[in-house]
Short mmCIF file of C-alpha atoms in Angstrom, two decimals:
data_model
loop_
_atom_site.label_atom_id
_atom_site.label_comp_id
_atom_site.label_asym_id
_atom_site.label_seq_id
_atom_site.Cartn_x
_atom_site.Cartn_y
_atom_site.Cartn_z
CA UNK S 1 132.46 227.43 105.13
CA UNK S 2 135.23 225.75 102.57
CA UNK S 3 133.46 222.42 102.85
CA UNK S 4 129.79 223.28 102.22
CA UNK S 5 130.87 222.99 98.10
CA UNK S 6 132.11 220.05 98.63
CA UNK S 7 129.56 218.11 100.66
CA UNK S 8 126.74 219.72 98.61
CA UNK S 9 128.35 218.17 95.48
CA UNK S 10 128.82 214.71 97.36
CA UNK S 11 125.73 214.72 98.30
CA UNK S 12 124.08 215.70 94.64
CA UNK S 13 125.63 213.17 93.19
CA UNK S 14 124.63 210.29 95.83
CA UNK S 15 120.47 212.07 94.82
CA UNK S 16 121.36 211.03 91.37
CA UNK S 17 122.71 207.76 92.12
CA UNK S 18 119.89 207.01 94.33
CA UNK S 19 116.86 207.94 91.64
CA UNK S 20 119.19 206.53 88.90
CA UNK S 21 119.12 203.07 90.57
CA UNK S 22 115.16 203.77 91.38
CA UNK S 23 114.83 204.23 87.69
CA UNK S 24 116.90 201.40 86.28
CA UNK S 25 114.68 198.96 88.85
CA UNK S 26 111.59 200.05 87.50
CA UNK S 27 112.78 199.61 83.80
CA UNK S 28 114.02 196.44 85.04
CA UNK S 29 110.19 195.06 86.31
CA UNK S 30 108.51 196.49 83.40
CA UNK S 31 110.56 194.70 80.89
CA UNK S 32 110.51 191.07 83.17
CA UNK S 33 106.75 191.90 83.49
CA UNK S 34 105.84 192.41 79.69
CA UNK S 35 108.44 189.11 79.07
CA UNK S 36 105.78 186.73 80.71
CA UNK S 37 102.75 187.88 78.29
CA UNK S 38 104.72 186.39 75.34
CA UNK S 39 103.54 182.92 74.23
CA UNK S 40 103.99 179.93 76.02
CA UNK S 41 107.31 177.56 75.61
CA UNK S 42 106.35 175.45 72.25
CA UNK S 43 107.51 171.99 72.56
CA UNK S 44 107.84 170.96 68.98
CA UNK S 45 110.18 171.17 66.52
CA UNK S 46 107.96 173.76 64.33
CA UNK S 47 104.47 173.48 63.02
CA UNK S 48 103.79 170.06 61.98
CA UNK S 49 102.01 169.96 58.61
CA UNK S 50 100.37 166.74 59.32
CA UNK S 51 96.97 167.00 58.36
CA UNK S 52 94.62 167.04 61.45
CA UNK S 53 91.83 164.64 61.09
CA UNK S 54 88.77 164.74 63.16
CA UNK S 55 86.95 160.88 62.93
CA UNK S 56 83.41 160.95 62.59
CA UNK S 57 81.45 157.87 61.96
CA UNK S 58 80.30 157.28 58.50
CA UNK S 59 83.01 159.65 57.02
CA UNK S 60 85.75 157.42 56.60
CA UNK S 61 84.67 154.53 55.59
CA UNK S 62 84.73 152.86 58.25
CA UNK S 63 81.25 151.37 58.42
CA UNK S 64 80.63 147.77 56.23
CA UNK S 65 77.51 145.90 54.77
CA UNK S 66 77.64 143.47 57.96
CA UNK S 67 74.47 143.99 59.77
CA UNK S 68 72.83 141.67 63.18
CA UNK S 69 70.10 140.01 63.79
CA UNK S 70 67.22 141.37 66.32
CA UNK S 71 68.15 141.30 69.53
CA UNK S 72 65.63 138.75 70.21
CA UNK S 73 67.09 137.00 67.63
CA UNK S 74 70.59 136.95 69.03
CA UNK S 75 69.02 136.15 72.28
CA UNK S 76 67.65 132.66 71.10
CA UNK S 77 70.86 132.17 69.18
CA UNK S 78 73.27 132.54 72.41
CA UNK S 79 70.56 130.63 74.48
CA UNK S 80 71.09 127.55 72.04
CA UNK S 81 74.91 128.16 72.10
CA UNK S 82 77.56 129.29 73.88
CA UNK S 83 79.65 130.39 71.11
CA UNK S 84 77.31 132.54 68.70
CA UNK S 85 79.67 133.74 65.75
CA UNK S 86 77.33 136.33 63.69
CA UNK S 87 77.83 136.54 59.74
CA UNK S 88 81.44 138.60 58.73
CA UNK S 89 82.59 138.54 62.82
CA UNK S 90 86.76 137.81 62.78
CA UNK S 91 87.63 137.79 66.33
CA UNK S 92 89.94 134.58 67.17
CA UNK S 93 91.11 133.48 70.04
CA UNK S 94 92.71 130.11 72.22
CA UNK S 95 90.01 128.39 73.01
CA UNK S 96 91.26 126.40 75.36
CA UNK S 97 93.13 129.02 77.15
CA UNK S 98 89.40 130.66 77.29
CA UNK S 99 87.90 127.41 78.65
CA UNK S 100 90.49 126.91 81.73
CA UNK S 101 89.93 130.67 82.90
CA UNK S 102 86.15 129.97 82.95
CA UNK S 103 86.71 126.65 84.40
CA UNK S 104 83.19 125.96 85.86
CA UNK S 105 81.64 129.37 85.57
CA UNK S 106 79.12 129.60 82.54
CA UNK S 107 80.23 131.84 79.84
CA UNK S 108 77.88 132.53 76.95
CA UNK S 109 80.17 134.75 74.17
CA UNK S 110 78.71 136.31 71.25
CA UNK S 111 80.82 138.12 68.34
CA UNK S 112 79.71 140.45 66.19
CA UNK S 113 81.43 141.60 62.53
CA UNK S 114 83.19 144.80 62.97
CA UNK S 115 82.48 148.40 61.16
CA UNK S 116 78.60 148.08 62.40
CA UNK S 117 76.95 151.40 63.37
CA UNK S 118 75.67 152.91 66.33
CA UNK S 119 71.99 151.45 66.51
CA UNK S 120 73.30 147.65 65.51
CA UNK S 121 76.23 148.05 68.15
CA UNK S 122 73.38 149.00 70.95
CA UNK S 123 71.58 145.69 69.59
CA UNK S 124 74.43 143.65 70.36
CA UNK S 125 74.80 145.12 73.62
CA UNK S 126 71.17 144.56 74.40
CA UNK S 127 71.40 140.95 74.02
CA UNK S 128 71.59 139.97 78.17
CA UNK S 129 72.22 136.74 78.29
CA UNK S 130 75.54 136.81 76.74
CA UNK S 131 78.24 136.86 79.35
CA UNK S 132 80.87 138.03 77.07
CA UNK S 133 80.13 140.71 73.77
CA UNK S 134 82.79 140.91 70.89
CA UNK S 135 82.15 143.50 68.49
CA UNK S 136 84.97 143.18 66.08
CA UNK S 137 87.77 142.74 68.40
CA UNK S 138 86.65 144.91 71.17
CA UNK S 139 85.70 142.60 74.16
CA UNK S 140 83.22 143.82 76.87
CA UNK S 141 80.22 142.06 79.29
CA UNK S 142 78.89 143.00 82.16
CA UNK S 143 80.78 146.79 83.38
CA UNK S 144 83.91 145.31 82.13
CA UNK S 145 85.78 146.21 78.51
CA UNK S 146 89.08 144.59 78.08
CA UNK S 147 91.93 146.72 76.37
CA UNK S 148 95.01 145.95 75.81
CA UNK S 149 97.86 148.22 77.14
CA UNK S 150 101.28 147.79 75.32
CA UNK S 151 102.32 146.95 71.62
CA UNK S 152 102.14 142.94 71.34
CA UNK S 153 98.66 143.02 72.70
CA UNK S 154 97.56 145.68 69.69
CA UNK S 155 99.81 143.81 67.38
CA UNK S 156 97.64 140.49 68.24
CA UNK S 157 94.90 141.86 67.81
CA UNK S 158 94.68 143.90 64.83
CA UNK S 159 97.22 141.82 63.07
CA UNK S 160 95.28 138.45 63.59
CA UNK S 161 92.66 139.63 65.35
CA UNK S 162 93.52 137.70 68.30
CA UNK S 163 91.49 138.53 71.51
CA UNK S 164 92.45 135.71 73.32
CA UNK S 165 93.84 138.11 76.34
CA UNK S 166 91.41 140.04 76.38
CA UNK S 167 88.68 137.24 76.93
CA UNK S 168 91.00 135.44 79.83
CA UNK S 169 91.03 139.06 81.11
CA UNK S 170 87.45 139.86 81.41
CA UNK S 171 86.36 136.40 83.12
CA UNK S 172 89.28 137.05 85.75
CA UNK S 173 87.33 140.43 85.80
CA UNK S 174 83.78 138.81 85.87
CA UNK S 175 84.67 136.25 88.20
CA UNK S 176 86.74 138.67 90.81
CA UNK S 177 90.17 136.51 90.24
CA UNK S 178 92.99 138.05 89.86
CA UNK S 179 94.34 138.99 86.15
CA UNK S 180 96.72 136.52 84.24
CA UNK S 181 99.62 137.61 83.34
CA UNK S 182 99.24 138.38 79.51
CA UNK S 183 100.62 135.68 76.75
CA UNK S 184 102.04 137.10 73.63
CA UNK S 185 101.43 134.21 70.81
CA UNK S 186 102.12 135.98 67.81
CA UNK S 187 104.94 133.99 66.17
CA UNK S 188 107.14 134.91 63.56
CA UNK S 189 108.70 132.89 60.42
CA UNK S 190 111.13 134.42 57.91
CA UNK S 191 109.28 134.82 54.35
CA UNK S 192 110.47 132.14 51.61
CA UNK S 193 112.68 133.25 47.90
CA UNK S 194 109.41 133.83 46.45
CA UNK S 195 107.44 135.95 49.11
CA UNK S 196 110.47 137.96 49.19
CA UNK S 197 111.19 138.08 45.33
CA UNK S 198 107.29 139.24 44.82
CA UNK S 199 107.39 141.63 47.16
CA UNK S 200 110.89 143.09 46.20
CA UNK S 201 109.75 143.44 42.38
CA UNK S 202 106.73 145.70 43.11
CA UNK S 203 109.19 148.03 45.53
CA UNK S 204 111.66 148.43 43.29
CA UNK S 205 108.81 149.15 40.44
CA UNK S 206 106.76 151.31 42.11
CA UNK S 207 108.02 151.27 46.13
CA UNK S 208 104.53 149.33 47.30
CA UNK S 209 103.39 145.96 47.38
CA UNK S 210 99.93 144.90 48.12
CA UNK S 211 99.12 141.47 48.94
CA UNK S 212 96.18 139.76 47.60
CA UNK S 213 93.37 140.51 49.99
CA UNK S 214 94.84 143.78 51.45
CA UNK S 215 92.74 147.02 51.30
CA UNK S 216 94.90 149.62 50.48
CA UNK S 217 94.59 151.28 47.41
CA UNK S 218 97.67 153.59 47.50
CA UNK S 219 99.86 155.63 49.39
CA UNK S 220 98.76 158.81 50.56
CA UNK S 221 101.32 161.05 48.62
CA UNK S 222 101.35 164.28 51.51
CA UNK S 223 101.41 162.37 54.29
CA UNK S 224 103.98 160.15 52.96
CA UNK S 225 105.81 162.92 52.07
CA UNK S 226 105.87 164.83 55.19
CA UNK S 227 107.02 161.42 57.48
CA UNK S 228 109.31 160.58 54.65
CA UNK S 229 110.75 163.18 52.57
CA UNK S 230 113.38 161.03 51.61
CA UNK S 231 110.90 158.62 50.37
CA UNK S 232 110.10 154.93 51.64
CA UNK S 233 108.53 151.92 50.34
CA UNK S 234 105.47 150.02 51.70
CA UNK S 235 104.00 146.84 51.92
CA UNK S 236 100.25 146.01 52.90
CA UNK S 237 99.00 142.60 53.90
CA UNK S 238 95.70 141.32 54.84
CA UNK S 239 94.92 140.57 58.45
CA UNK S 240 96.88 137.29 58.85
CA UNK S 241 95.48 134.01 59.76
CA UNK S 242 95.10 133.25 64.00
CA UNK S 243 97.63 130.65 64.90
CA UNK S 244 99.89 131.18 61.85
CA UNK S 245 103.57 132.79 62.07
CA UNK S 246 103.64 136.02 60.09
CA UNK S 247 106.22 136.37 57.67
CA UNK S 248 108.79 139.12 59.22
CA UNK S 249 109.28 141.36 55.81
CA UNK S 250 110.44 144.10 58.06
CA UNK S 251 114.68 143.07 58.38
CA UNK S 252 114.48 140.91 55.22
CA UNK S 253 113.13 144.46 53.05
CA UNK S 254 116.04 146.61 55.03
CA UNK S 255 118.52 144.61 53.92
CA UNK S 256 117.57 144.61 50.28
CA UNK S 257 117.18 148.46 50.54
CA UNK S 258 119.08 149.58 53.05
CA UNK S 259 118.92 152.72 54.17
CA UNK S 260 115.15 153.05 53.07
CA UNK S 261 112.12 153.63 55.28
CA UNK S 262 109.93 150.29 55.37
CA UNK S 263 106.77 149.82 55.93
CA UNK S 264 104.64 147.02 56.57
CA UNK S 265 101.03 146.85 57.32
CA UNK S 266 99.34 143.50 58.69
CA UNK S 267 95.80 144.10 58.37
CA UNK S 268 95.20 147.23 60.56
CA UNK S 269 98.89 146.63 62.51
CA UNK S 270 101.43 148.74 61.12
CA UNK S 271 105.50 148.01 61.59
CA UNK S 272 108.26 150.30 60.88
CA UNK S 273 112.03 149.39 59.75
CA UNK S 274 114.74 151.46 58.89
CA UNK S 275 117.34 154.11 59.99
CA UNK S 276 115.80 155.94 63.09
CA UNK S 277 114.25 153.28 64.02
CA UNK S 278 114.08 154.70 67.61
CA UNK S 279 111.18 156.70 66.96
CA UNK S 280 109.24 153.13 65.70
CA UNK S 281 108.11 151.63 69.16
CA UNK S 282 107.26 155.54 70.28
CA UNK S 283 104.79 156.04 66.77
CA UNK S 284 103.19 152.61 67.67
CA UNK S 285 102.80 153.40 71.27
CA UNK S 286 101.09 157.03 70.53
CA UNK S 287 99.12 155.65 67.78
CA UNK S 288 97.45 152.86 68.72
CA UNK S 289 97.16 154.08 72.20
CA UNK S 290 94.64 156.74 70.72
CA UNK S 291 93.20 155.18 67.81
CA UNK S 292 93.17 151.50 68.97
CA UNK S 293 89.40 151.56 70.86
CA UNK S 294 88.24 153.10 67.24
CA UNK S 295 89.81 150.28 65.51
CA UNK S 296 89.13 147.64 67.12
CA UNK S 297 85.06 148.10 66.37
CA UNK S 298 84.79 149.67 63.04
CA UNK S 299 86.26 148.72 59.34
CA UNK S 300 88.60 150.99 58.84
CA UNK S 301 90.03 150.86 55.04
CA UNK S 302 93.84 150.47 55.45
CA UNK S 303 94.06 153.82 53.59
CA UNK S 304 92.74 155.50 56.15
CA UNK S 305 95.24 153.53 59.14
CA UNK S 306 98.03 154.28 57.15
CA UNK S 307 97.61 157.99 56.47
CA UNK S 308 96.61 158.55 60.06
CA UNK S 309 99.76 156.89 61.07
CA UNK S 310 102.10 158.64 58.65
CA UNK S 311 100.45 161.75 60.27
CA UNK S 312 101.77 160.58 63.81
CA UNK S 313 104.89 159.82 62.42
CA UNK S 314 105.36 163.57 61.14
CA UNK S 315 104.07 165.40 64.30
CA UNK S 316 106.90 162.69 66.25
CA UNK S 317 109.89 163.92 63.51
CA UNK S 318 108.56 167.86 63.79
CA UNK S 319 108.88 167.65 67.46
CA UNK S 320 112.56 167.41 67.38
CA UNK S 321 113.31 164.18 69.13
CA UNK S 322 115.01 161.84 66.46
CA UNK S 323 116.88 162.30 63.28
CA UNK S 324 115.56 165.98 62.61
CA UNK S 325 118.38 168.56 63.40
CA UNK S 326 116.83 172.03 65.27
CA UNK S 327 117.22 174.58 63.15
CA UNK S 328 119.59 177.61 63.68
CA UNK S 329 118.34 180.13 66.04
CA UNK S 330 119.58 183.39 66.51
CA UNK S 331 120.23 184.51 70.27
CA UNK S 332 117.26 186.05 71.98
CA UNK S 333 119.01 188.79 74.18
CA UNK S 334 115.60 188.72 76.25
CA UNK S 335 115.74 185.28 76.60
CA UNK S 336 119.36 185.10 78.11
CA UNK S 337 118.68 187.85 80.39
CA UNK S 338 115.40 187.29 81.69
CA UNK S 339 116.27 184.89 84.54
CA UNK S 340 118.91 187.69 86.17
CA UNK S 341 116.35 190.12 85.55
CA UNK S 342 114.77 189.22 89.15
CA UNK S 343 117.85 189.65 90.72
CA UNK S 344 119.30 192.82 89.11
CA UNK S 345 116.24 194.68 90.08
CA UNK S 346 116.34 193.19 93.63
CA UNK S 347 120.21 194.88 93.71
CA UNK S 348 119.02 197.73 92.36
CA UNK S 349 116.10 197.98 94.53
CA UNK S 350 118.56 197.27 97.96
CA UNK S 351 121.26 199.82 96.73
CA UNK S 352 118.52 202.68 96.90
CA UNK S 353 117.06 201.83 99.86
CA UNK S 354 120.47 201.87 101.46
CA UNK S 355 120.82 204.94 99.95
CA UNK S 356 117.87 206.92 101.07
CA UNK S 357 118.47 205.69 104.63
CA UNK S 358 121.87 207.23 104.41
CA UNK S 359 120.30 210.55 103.08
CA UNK S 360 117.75 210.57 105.62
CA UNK S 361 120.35 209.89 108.75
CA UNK S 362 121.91 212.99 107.08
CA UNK S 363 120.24 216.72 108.01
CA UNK S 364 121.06 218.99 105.47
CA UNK S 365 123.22 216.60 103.79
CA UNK S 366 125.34 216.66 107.41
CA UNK S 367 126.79 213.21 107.43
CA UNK S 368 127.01 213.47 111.13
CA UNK S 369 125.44 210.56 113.03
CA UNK S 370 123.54 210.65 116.00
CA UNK S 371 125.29 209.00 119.02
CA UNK S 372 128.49 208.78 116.76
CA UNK S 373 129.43 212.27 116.42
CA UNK S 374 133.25 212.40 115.03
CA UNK S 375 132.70 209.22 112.86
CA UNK S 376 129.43 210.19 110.75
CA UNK S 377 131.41 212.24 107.83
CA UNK S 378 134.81 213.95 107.24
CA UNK S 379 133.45 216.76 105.90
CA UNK S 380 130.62 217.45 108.39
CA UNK S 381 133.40 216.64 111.45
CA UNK S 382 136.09 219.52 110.24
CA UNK S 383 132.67 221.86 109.94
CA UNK S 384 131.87 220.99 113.17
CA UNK S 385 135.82 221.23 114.55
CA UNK S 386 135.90 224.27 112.84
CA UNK S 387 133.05 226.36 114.17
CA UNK S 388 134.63 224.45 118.34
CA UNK S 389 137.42 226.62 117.20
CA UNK S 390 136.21 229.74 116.62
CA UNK S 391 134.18 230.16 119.66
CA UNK S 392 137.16 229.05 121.70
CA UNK S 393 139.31 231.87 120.02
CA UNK S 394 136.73 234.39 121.00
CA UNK S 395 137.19 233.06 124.41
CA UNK S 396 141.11 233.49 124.46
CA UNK S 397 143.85 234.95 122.30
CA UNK S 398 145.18 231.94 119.73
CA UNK S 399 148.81 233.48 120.87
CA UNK S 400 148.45 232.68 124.26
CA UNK S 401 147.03 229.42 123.69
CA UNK S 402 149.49 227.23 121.87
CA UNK S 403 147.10 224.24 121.90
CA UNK S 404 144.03 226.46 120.18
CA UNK S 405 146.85 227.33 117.40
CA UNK S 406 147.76 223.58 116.81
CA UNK S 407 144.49 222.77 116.28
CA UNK S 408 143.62 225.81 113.97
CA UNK S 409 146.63 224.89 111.50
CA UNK S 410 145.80 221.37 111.65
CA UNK S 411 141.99 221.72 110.63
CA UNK S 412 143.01 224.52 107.99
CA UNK S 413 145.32 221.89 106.80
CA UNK S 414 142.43 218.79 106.67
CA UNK S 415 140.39 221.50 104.77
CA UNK S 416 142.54 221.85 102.05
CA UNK S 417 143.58 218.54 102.07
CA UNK S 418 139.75 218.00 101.42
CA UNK S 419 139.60 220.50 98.82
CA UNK S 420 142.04 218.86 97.33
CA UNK S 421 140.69 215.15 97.48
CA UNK S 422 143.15 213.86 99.22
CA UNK S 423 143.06 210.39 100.50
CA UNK S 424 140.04 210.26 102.73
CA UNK S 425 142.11 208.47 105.47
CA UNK S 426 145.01 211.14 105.83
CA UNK S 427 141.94 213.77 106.08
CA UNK S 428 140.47 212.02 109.38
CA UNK S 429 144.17 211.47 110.41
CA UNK S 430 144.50 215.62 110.51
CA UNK S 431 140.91 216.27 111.95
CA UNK S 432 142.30 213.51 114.74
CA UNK S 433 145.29 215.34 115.53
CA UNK S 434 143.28 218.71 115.56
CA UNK S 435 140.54 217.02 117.87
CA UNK S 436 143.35 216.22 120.40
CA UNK S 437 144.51 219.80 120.09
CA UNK S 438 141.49 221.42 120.86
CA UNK S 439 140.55 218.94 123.43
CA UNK S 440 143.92 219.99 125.56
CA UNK S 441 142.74 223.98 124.79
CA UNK S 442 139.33 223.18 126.35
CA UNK S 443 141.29 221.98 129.31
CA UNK S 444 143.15 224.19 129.85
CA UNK S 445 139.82 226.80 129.55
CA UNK S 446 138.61 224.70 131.98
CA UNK S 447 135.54 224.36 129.50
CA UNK S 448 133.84 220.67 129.46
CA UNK S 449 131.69 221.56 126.81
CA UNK S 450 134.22 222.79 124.51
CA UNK S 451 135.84 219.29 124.50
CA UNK S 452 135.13 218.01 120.45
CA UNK S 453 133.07 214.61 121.75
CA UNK S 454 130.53 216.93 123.91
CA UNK S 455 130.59 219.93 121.75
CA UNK S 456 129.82 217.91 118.85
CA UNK S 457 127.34 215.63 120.27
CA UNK S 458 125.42 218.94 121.81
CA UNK S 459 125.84 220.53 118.32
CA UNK S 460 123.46 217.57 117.10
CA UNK S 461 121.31 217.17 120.06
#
């Protein structure tokens, strides 16, 4: 018939649409697939060239000449006392703070010097009848080590080496009371004309001052660098004397220099001041919250503090956070796509299942269907009106029949109308009209079956 071309090339090119889609999906799930092999997000700002320091005691220097008694020794001495200070210990603290959180249980403390090994700290901890054990300015007794948890308490203690928090602490602990609230007495005084004049000299000589009694030898040049590259200029003082307001260099130095990185070390407590000074309280947090348990025992040189520090400082400005712009990045097309990658293969993925149910509801690409016979496809409908037609004109003469010849001039019309590609909707319009034609010629036969509804319907039956 006139149609078959047609709805044979309809129906091809629905097939290629179909596998086409089929295709693309696949493509589609592939590339998402292979896109989650690639390496994990990476959270900093590129690849810090802080130097990565693994601590092992004895190898930097943290160990010192101190050395303790036996432990019988030691034993004896906190029998006789209840205070035993061993030779080189520097842990300070309030006494009488101490003395009201004991209140009338015994406490028996004895201190140790920091920086002692691994066999002398065991001695120490051997020693039983010492309530309380303070082994530089790390406080334990019984199951109980004190720590503390935020920045004053690590600036007490290894700026002054004040443990007098952690002591009221552990007897709360030992004694099942609850914790006092912790007491910061660090106290501040602004440094005189002369403090200030020294220190200014040596910064604007050499950009570091080191106070009589400090430990640092020099700044560490690559590490410096890398937190720094603009440069800044440092000042190290000795661990300062308990009860005695430290001299705040940090805003005095930034206003001489502004602009300029300072920083200030005093004892193993470092202090940053300067533009970005965001980062400052985020370094000190991170640093001494990893390093502090180390620090607090051993005899670290300040060398050693301060280049781990300047190390933390880099890996904080590498991660992006503060004053370091991200660099320019080029757009990832993979990256932009990837999250409508799920969803394009789930379209593509419906459209061909929609698709293949349409081509299997259609025999022989018949778009006919079953319990809808005139509404399944125009071009399977005028096939079907068609072939109604000629059996009824072999039945009577077309002449004589003025219905039959409607309907025969109205579905030659809707074929080449078809042909044509007319306006789908003025093609039904013309198969309508010939349906109504032939439907009064099957009347007037007296022929149910030849009536388009039934005749169709059987056809597909």
């Amino acid at each position: 018939m006139a149609d078959a071309p047609v709805t044979a090339r309809r129906h091809h090119r629905h097939e290629l649409l179909r596998w086409a889609l089929l295709g693309i999906a696949v493509v589609v799930l592939v590339v998402f697939l292979l896109a989650q092999r690639q390496q994990g997000i990476d959270v900093s700002y590129g690849r810090s060239p802080a130097a990565t320091a693994r601590i092992e005691e004895g190898s930097s220097g943290e160990l010192s000449d101190a050395s303790v008694p036996s432990v019988e020794e030691m034993t004896a001495l906190v029998t006789a006392d209840p205070v035993v200070r061993l030779p080189g210990a520097t842990a300070r603290w309030n006494e009488q703070r101490v003395r009201e959180a004991a209140g009338d249980h015994p406490v028996r403390i004895l201190v140790a010097p920091p920086g002692l090994d691994e066999d002398e700290r065991r001695r120490v901890r051997d020693v039983r009848n010492a309530t309380i054990r303070v082994i530089g300015t790390e406080v334990s007794g019984g199951f109980y080590q004190a720590v503390p948890d935020d920045l004053p308490g690590w600036r007490a203690q290894f700026a002054t080496a004040d443990v007098t928090d952690l002591l009221v602490t552990l007897i709360a602990g030992l004694r099942d009371a609850p914790a006092p609230a912790d007491h910061d007495e660090l106290r501040w005084r602004e440094p005189t004309d002369r403090e200030l004049a020294a220190v200014a000299v040596d910064l604007r000589a050499t950009g570091l001052h080191v106070a009589a009694g400090a430990t640092l030898t020099g700044v560490p040049g690559d590490a410096s660098k890398n937190a720094f590259p603009d440069g800044a200029r440092y000042v190290a003082l000795p661990a300062q004397p308990f009860g005695e307001p430290l001299p705040r260099y940090g805003p005095a130095l930034t206003d001489l220099f502004p602009g300029t990185p300072i920083v200030v070390m005093y004892g193993l407590w470092i202090e940053y001041h300067g533009p970005a000074a965001d980062f400052a309280e985020l370094a000190g947090a991170s640093f001494y919250g990893q390093f502090a348990g180390r620090l607090s025992r051993y005899d670290y040189p300040q060398d050693n503090v301060l280049a781990a520090y300047l190390n933390r400082v880099t890996d904080i400005r590498y991660s992006g956070l503060f004053d370091r712009p991200l660099p320019y990045r080029p757009v990832d097309p993979l990256r932009v796509a990837l999250p409508a990658l799920p969803w394009l293969f789930a379209g593509c993925v419906a459209t061909f299942l929609v698709l293949s149910v349409r081509s299997l509801r259609r025999p022989d690409g018949v778009g006919i269907r079953r319990g809808d016979p005139g509404r399944g496809g125009t071009p399977a409908r005028l096939a079907g009106l068609t072939a109604l037609a000629v059996e009824m004109s072999l039945l009577t003469d077309a002449r004589s029949d003025p219905a039959l010849t409607r309907g025969i001039v109205k579905l030659q019309a809707a074929r080449a109308a078809l042909d044509e590609e007319l306006p789908d909707r003025h093609v039904r319009t013309l198969l309508d009209e010939a349906a109504g034609e032939l439907d009064d010629g099957a009347r007037t036969l007296g022929l149910a079956s030849y009536r388009p509804d039934l005749y169709l319907r059987g056809r597909l039956s």
